[in-house]
Amino acid sequence: MKYEIFSSDSNVITFSSFGTLKTQLNHIKHPLFYSNCCYCNTTQSSFITETKATSCDIRKTLARMEDSIDHLAFERNKAQFDVDEMKIVWAGSRQDFELSDRISRLVASDPAFRKDDRTTLGRKELFKNTLRKAAYAWKRINELRLNEQEAYKLRSFVDQPAFTDLHWGMFVPAIQGQGTDEQQQKWLPLAYRMQIIGCYAQTELGHGSNVQGLETTATFDPKTDEFVIHNPTLTSSKWWPGGLGKISTHAVVYARLIIGGEDHGVHGFIVQLRSLDDHLPLSGITIGDIGMKFGNAAYNTMDNGVLRFDHVRIPRNQMLMRVSQVTREGKYVHSNVPRQLVYGTMVNVRQKIVADASVALSRAVCIATRYSAVRRQFGSHNGGLETQVIDYKTQQARLFPLLASAYAFRFVGEWLKWLYMDVTKRLQANDFSTLPEAHACTAGLKSLTTTATADGIEECRKLCGGHGYLCSSGLPELFAVYVPACTYEGDNIVLLLQVARYLMKTVSQLGSGNKPVGTTAYMARVEQLMQYHSDVKKAEDWLKPNVVLEAFEARAARMSVACAQNLSKFTNPEEGFQELAADLVDAAVAHCQLIVVSKFIEKLQQDIPGKGVKKQLEVLCSIYALFLLHKHLGDFLSTGCINPKQGSLASEQLRNLYSQVRPNAIALVDAFNYTDHYLGSILGRYDGNVYPKLYEEAWKDPLNDSVVPDGFKEYIQPMLKQQLRNARL
Amino acid sequence: MKYEIFSSDSNVITFSSFGTLKTQLNHIKHPLFYSNCCYCNTTQSSFITETKATSCDIRKTLARMEDSIDHLAFERNKAQFDVDEMKIVWAGSRQDFELSDRISRLVASDPAFRKDDRTTLGRKELFKNTLRKAAYAWKRINELRLNEQEAYKLRSFVDQPAFTDLHWGMFVPAIQGQGTDEQQQKWLPLAYRMQIIGCYAQTELGHGSNVQGLETTATFDPKTDEFVIHNPTLTSSKWWPGGLGKISTHAVVYARLIIGGEDHGVHGFIVQLRSLDDHLPLSGITIGDIGMKFGNAAYNTMDNGVLRFDHVRIPRNQMLMRVSQVTREGKYVHSNVPRQLVYGTMVNVRQKIVADASVALSRAVCIATRYSAVRRQFGSHNGGLETQVIDYKTQQARLFPLLASAYAFRFVGEWLKWLYMDVTKRLQANDFSTLPEAHACTAGLKSLTTTATADGIEECRKLCGGHGYLCSSGLPELFAVYVPACTYEGDNIVLLLQVARYLMKTVSQLGSGNKPVGTTAYMARVEQLMQYHSDVKKAEDWLKPNVVLEAFEARAARMSVACAQNLSKFTNPEEGFQELAADLVDAAVAHCQLIVVSKFIEKLQQDIPGKGVKKQLEVLCSIYALFLLHKHLGDFLSTGCINPKQGSLASEQLRNLYSQVRPNAIALVDAFNYTDHYLGSILGRYDGNVYPKLYEEAWKDPLNDSVVPDGFKEYIQPMLKQQLRNARL
């Protein structure tokens, strides 16, 4: 950036050896210096040593100094805990921290991964840009001999959705999970080397949530020992698969298996889509991109596609046959591999989604928190500094619960990872006992965390005021790229209904000696929980983990029991379930919130090293729980778990907790350890140098390529000159 | 669209003289026909007359028939009220209906206003496209000799934000409201003919909400009888004004008036920015566009700008001097025009924002409702049709409250229009008594309706499942273009705090004989309301308007009183206000919700003609109120206005009401009378012909211009061929 000097008057520039800068200008305030005054607390003047300088010196000094000034240093100095130790807690382990730290810096420091120009590109340029980055990332992965985990990290820090996400995230795992050993030996090496590129073709134009309703058919032809893949209707067109539209050479296609006129339900098939020579779709196959999606760049970097088959033939051995097989004679048989495996896969996929939720939410919170410390509005008396918006209680009451949620989702995600390993171990030992509970639990947590994250990102955007609406804030992209998580891998409301079904089953079996397991274990104490009345007498009582936990358990249990009682009034249970669906969803939410709260509390029962680290997490845990209690006060009151006075004590305690977080807020988002590249936000810059950079960024827009815009001569000049009547428009 | 015929078998096509279509195909289901089967209820077979046709005939017939088929006819037939009469109610009057109907059709039928390609354009092309449409619209306005109201309608139905919005909506009104007669005579004719194009330059890089904190200065120079407009700092750069970046020739610039070193606060000045000859910025002026914003097209059609002045001189008579003047001698004097005028203007602007909220929300609801009737998921037994998603209670519980909100906001907007006229009349008679209440009321309603609308649009998008994420659904654009309304013209939380301040003042004066007026009149009954306990005994009791109204009044009054009591515990009232801000915001929301509910109820006390129309509105009014009660149950319970049993009766009644709306849902959104052009959504098409059109639309994406995408040779082929190592990327 070039700095204009507004006056040739001699200026006095003063800066400290501690990297903070303070200016005393004679009458004229230099824009950058003035900004600095806005950021730095004036109380730091004791550090300052004076140096005289002329305008000319200033000009030279500025560029050099700007990038080394930390405008948020005075905020960081306030922190009451060891940020480096918190980084380890956030990452999960020292090893995980070091991995993320190393790979994220590697990406951030490579200009080939620059992403600040994305939002101005048209669709074609944007897509080409993605192809380049994906190829370059793959090249680097090979050059640096990165292992699988490192490669995954690298792709995620590149932070631009691409066909490779589906290749590695869906195509490869589908073959690993559903292919026979023979199929894995044939296809996986090709996929691992990217000699073929695959996608996952499940959803159809008319069928998203209802996988069992898919219409694409795979009809066995015993004459030729082939399957005939076909789309009988328009609504059966495959629709949405990422990477399909323009890039994938292969797909795992889900279709109804038809043998001799009999429908055996939906199965997966490996189908080659495009020639490996000229990349043209094979005969009988129509493929295209489904068009623009929400957001400027966001998922428009991805070729979500449409696919139609007109009687396309594939060999019989391209059906994924680990669980069920079709023999040469056209007999449909099951292997001894348990079908429940598919649920294990679901637990794994959803576990990753919960982990991603904490990442997305924490990015937004990091941006909003840093900018809330930089931004000042109102509260200035006698011409002094205005108040940092982070000091307003309304800002805290919206921002800090999201900060707490980010941590809460992080820890519940960590626990889900353990759950997945536990389930896998049991599956291998043919123990399916915990599977339904694990499935319900992950479904519910996927729904809860993705909804809260999508809403939370948008709330963070609003918390940044008008500037949050600029793409350079990073928040519009973050929202647009995140929000499909509420729909994919199970619509969030549909998932909650699945949880509710499981809860109703659990309640109905309570008398039968079938002991509820895992996250529903509290239901075993249902009689006690139905009698529960909170004994909170003063605001601090709400800081006790057991007090909070019992209130959440009682609320969840009572809402489930109430639903079960209301359901029992219907002669047709399914009709009752439909009629009471909205209440059932509420009960499921209560149950899922309890899980998150209880896992946060469990985390805090562990030993957590680092000065003040555990204390901060305790504060965040209380905020998360009491914020939910406040938000769902109607649940807690109407079930009689707490009384209005106790509700108001919870609000009082919440306000106290906000004051405790306040000095630690910046350090708590620093602990996420995001690079400025990954954040992709001027408002969220680590150094807080927002306004000069925002100003600088504006000029990069293509509209600023010329002073007089394209179209002026044809459309605006005739208007101004009153010559529009004869203009051709 | 070209239809592929999937088989040359002879097909039997059957269609009715009533415009519905039903097919019987031998084994092969034609995609279009199959879709039809999905939409049309099979029970209509009695209308069907048979005609034999060959494949070839089908091909020809299809294109002709497709556009005349109403796939939602069976839904429209269910309606229990007179849709045409409801259209009048929605529009406000028969005259308003006819105006909107005529102008919207005029725009929709003109290919020059086509907008379906917007989201694929790069920034420059998009901007040029906007300039063309704005010029063309102005040309048509003149050719057709449209009056002001018609011209306004035309611009809004063009539905693409442009510099003209600010010219007509802010620049012209600023001169009308704040200019002297002389200034109006000089500037308005130029503006009316668009010989000059103006914008409204208020907000600065560092100053949005806090207008009093603006830093731009206008220093009077008595030597030359001029003002010197200057930006002393970077943060004082004008930032955000629409139309400024590339187009405006003039601006009303807000700056601190400095005379002889004394700061007289913020005033408006007319400043020429660009040459009327070559459009270049005048000397001392730096202008540019501030860059990409949220959404694909959305506000990227607009040149929101940045502006810096380096000691730019304007004649003294370009300060807007209706309220205060600077004399030739540099004396600052007030005219006898009341300063309160500015509040009148605010009431007007915000009144329009509330009206716009009902438009935006109703568009989203229209799309989601129609597609919820078209879309089917689950519930199919024996291979029949799946269930329309609009029949699911969870869908109804999310969608119908938004439908009710759209109507509620429409009516409260109508009432605000009346309020504005009332306030204006009083101002002219120097009666300022109702102004503070009117100001608080419009501030609160602006906040309430814009927040609910932004959230509601996003909820509608989610209610459309995955396809809502496609730009062709229209919903991403609608959201991105709407959501700034939560921030501009007063941040929504800041506005609620203003309302809270007014409420606290009202409560504090209750004993003093100062009778609360207007929307706070219920506060006069505070003693009675503090004693109130709802006497609801059965679900139907919640249908009585008075029962609902009293519960809302009691809740609002008690929340305000509770805040006032808590505030009184603080020795420093301002500190208390900051500390309790979150509770104060809740109290303000309760008050504003009461206003909307009460104005809906008042509307229903009027005579409303048309079969079944009033009945439908009564149902919607109850839904709006009971939905709020359910959502804010904690408020109602903790203030003791209702008990848990009554809360659960409200939920029960709400479910009944959803069943009553269900058959009328499509007709209730038809009553908005939106053209398909204005809706801009394939999911929301009037005829419900969603899937074939979605499929057709996909192929228009630029990525589909070529089968093999640009970038394949450079990036993908080397990857597949394992030749990446030597590739230059």
PDB file of N, CA and C in Angstrom, chain B residues 56 117 260 297 311 347 376 457 472 548 585 596 692:
ATOM      1  N   CYS B  56     -43.469 -39.344 -31.700  1.00  0.00           N
ATOM      2  CA  CYS B  56     -43.243 -38.126 -32.455  1.00  0.00           C
ATOM      3  C   CYS B  56     -44.240 -37.045 -32.081  1.00  0.00           C
ATOM      4  N   ASP B 117     -29.578 -14.900 -15.602  1.00  0.00           N
ATOM      5  CA  ASP B 117     -28.158 -15.139 -15.886  1.00  0.00           C
ATOM      6  C   ASP B 117     -27.239 -14.377 -14.925  1.00  0.00           C
ATOM      7  N   GLY B 260     -14.562  28.638  12.720  1.00  0.00           N
ATOM      8  CA  GLY B 260     -13.638  29.311  13.648  1.00  0.00           C
ATOM      9  C   GLY B 260     -13.154  28.383  14.748  1.00  0.00           C
ATOM     10  N   ALA B 297     -24.925 -12.358  -7.145  1.00  0.00           N
ATOM     11  CA  ALA B 297     -25.188 -11.053  -7.731  1.00  0.00           C
ATOM     12  C   ALA B 297     -25.482 -10.114  -6.557  1.00  0.00           C
ATOM     13  N   HIS B 311      -9.135  18.490   1.264  1.00  0.00           N
ATOM     14  CA  HIS B 311      -9.390  19.936   1.240  1.00  0.00           C
ATOM     15  C   HIS B 311     -10.140  20.370  -0.018  1.00  0.00           C
ATOM     16  N   VAL B 347     -38.907   8.080  10.617  1.00  0.00           N
ATOM     17  CA  VAL B 347     -40.138   7.288  10.663  1.00  0.00           C
ATOM     18  C   VAL B 347     -40.504   6.829   9.258  1.00  0.00           C
ATOM     19  N   ARG B 376     -41.692 -34.325  -2.754  1.00  0.00           N
ATOM     20  CA  ARG B 376     -42.159 -35.480  -1.992  1.00  0.00           C
ATOM     21  C   ARG B 376     -40.967 -36.240  -1.457  1.00  0.00           C
ATOM     22  N   ILE B 457     -35.942 -15.979   5.662  1.00  0.00           N
ATOM     23  CA  ILE B 457     -35.540 -16.321   4.294  1.00  0.00           C
ATOM     24  C   ILE B 457     -34.599 -17.521   4.324  1.00  0.00           C
ATOM     25  N   SER B 472     -30.493 -21.135  -8.657  1.00  0.00           N
ATOM     26  CA  SER B 472     -31.737 -21.163  -9.431  1.00  0.00           C
ATOM     27  C   SER B 472     -32.962 -21.281  -8.533  1.00  0.00           C
ATOM     28  N   VAL B 548     -55.209 -13.505  23.955  1.00  0.00           N
ATOM     29  CA  VAL B 548     -53.845 -13.410  23.434  1.00  0.00           C
ATOM     30  C   VAL B 548     -53.243 -12.036  23.742  1.00  0.00           C
ATOM     31  N   VAL B 585     -32.861  -5.638  25.969  1.00  0.00           N
ATOM     32  CA  VAL B 585     -33.163  -6.012  24.598  1.00  0.00           C
ATOM     33  C   VAL B 585     -34.348  -6.983  24.568  1.00  0.00           C
ATOM     34  N   VAL B 596     -46.924  -5.814  16.956  1.00  0.00           N
ATOM     35  CA  VAL B 596     -47.296  -6.525  15.719  1.00  0.00           C
ATOM     36  C   VAL B 596     -48.571  -7.331  15.936  1.00  0.00           C
ATOM     37  N   PRO B 692     -38.247 -30.544 -14.397  1.00  0.00           N
ATOM     38  CA  PRO B 692     -37.762 -30.344 -15.775  1.00  0.00           C
ATOM     39  C   PRO B 692     -37.062 -28.996 -15.941  1.00  0.00           C
TER      40      PRO B 692
END
